[in-house]
Amino acid sequence: DPRPLAVARQPEAEGRVGKYMWIGFALVEAIALYGLVIAFIIMGLRK
């Protein structure tokens, strides 16, 4: 988790760092879920 390192260097940036961290996590999760859905669709079309 890179957030403690960034906050240790600049404690006043904790709010921004945390916000962007959660946005990044959400984007990664969304991409993974879209990939899973597409994989299931492709598997379903092959039968």
GROMACS .gro file of N, CA and C in nm:
model
  141
    1ASP      N    1   0.086  -0.118   0.000
    1ASP     CA    2   0.000   0.000   0.000
    1ASP      C    3   0.089   0.124   0.000
    2PRO      N    4   0.091   0.201  -0.108
    2PRO     CA    5   0.180   0.317  -0.116
    2PRO      C    6   0.130   0.438  -0.038
    3ARG      N    7   0.006   0.434   0.011
    3ARG     CA    8  -0.049   0.552   0.077
    3ARG      C    9   0.030   0.593   0.202
    4PRO      N   10   0.069   0.499   0.291
    4PRO     CA   11   0.145   0.545   0.408
    4PRO      C   12   0.275   0.615   0.372
    5LEU      N   13   0.340   0.573   0.264
    5LEU     CA   14   0.464   0.639   0.224
    5LEU      C   15   0.438   0.782   0.178
    6ALA      N   16   0.332   0.800   0.099
    6ALA     CA   17   0.300   0.935   0.051
    6ALA      C   18   0.258   1.024   0.166
    7VAL      N   19   0.179   0.970   0.257
    7VAL     CA   20   0.131   1.050   0.370
    7VAL      C   21   0.244   1.078   0.468
    8ALA      N   22   0.338   0.987   0.480
    8ALA     CA   23   0.452   1.010   0.568
    8ALA      C   24   0.537   1.127   0.518
    9ARG      N   25   0.547   1.139   0.385
    9ARG     CA   26   0.625   1.249   0.328
    9ARG      C   27   0.550   1.380   0.330
   10GLN      N   28   0.417   1.375   0.306
   10GLN     CA   29   0.335   1.497   0.303
   10GLN      C   30   0.204   1.470   0.377
   11PRO      N   31   0.202   1.486   0.507
   11PRO     CA   32   0.080   1.455   0.584
   11PRO      C   33  -0.041   1.537   0.542
   12GLU      N   34  -0.020   1.657   0.492
   12GLU     CA   35  -0.134   1.741   0.454
   12GLU      C   36  -0.204   1.689   0.327
   13ALA      N   37  -0.143   1.597   0.255
   13ALA     CA   38  -0.202   1.544   0.131
   13ALA      C   39  -0.284   1.417   0.155
   14GLU      N   40  -0.310   1.383   0.280
   14GLU     CA   41  -0.377   1.256   0.309
   14GLU      C   42  -0.515   1.246   0.244
   15GLY      N   43  -0.592   1.353   0.246
   15GLY     CA   44  -0.725   1.350   0.186
   15GLY      C   45  -0.722   1.323   0.037
   16ARG      N   46  -0.633   1.392  -0.034
   16ARG     CA   47  -0.623   1.372  -0.179
   16ARG      C   48  -0.572   1.233  -0.213
   17VAL      N   49  -0.470   1.189  -0.139
   17VAL     CA   50  -0.411   1.058  -0.166
   17VAL      C   51  -0.514   0.949  -0.144
   18GLY      N   52  -0.589   0.958  -0.035
   18GLY     CA   53  -0.690   0.858  -0.005
   18GLY      C   54  -0.800   0.855  -0.110
   19LYS      N   55  -0.842   0.973  -0.155
   19LYS     CA   56  -0.947   0.981  -0.256
   19LYS      C   57  -0.902   0.915  -0.386
   20TYR      N   58  -0.783   0.950  -0.432
   20TYR     CA   59  -0.734   0.892  -0.557
   20TYR      C   60  -0.706   0.743  -0.543
   21MET      N   61  -0.666   0.700  -0.424
   21MET     CA   62  -0.642   0.558  -0.401
   21MET      C   63  -0.772   0.480  -0.418
   22TRP      N   64  -0.882   0.529  -0.359
   22TRP     CA   65  -1.010   0.459  -0.370
   22TRP      C   66  -1.063   0.463  -0.512
   23ILE      N   67  -1.042   0.573  -0.583
   23ILE     CA   68  -1.083   0.579  -0.723
   23ILE      C   69  -1.005   0.476  -0.805
   24GLY      N   70  -0.877   0.465  -0.778
   24GLY     CA   71  -0.794   0.365  -0.848
   24GLY      C   72  -0.839   0.224  -0.819
   25PHE      N   73  -0.867   0.194  -0.691
   25PHE     CA   74  -0.917   0.061  -0.657
   25PHE      C   75  -1.047   0.032  -0.729
   26ALA      N   76  -1.137   0.129  -0.734
   26ALA     CA   77  -1.267   0.109  -0.800
   26ALA      C   78  -1.249   0.083  -0.949
   27LEU      N   79  -1.158   0.156  -1.013
   27LEU     CA   80  -1.135   0.134  -1.156
   27LEU      C   81  -1.078  -0.005  -1.183
   28VAL      N   82  -0.984  -0.048  -1.100
   28VAL     CA   83  -0.926  -0.181  -1.117
   28VAL      C   84  -1.033  -0.288  -1.100
   29GLU      N   85  -1.117  -0.274  -0.997
   29GLU     CA   86  -1.224  -0.371  -0.974
   29GLU      C   87  -1.322  -0.372  -1.090
   30ALA      N   88  -1.358  -0.256  -1.142
   30ALA     CA   89  -1.453  -0.249  -1.253
   30ALA      C   90  -1.396  -0.318  -1.377
   31ILE      N   91  -1.269  -0.295  -1.405
   31ILE     CA   92  -1.207  -0.358  -1.522
   31ILE      C   93  -1.206  -0.510  -1.505
   32ALA      N   94  -1.175  -0.557  -1.384
   32ALA     CA   95  -1.175  -0.702  -1.359
   32ALA      C   96  -1.314  -0.760  -1.377
   33LEU      N   97  -1.415  -0.692  -1.326
   33LEU     CA   98  -1.552  -0.742  -1.340
   33LEU      C   99  -1.598  -0.742  -1.485
   34TYR      N  100  -1.565  -0.637  -1.559
   34TYR     CA  101  -1.600  -0.634  -1.702
   34TYR      C  102  -1.532  -0.749  -1.776
   35GLY      N  103  -1.407  -0.775  -1.743
   35GLY     CA  104  -1.336  -0.887  -1.806
   35GLY      C  105  -1.402  -1.020  -1.774
   36LEU      N  106  -1.445  -1.037  -1.650
   36LEU     CA  107  -1.513  -1.161  -1.611
   36LEU      C  108  -1.645  -1.177  -1.686
   37VAL      N  109  -1.722  -1.070  -1.696
   37VAL     CA  110  -1.849  -1.076  -1.769
   37VAL      C  111  -1.825  -1.108  -1.916
   38ILE      N  112  -1.728  -1.045  -1.977
   38ILE     CA  113  -1.697  -1.071  -2.118
   38ILE      C  114  -1.653  -1.216  -2.137
   39ALA      N  115  -1.573  -1.268  -2.044
   39ALA     CA  116  -1.529  -1.407  -2.054
   39ALA      C  117  -1.649  -1.502  -2.047
   40PHE      N  118  -1.742  -1.476  -1.956
   40PHE     CA  119  -1.861  -1.562  -1.947
   40PHE      C  120  -1.947  -1.551  -2.072
   41ILE      N  121  -1.958  -1.432  -2.128
   41ILE     CA  122  -2.036  -1.415  -2.251
   41ILE      C  123  -1.971  -1.494  -2.365
   42ILE      N  124  -1.840  -1.484  -2.378
   42ILE     CA  125  -1.770  -1.557  -2.484
   42ILE      C  126  -1.786  -1.708  -2.464
   43MET      N  127  -1.773  -1.755  -2.340
   43MET     CA  128  -1.791  -1.898  -2.313
   43MET      C  129  -1.933  -1.942  -2.346
   44GLY      N  130  -2.030  -1.858  -2.318
   44GLY     CA  131  -2.169  -1.892  -2.347
   44GLY      C  132  -2.199  -1.896  -2.495
   45LEU      N  133  -2.132  -1.812  -2.573
   45LEU     CA  134  -2.156  -1.808  -2.717
   45LEU      C  135  -2.096  -1.928  -2.789
   46ARG      N  136  -1.996  -1.990  -2.730
   46ARG     CA  137  -1.927  -2.101  -2.796
   46ARG      C  138  -2.007  -2.231  -2.789
   47LYS      N  139  -2.104  -2.240  -2.701
   47LYS     CA  140  -2.179  -2.366  -2.686
   47LYS      C  141  -2.290  -2.378  -2.786
   0.00000   0.00000   0.00000
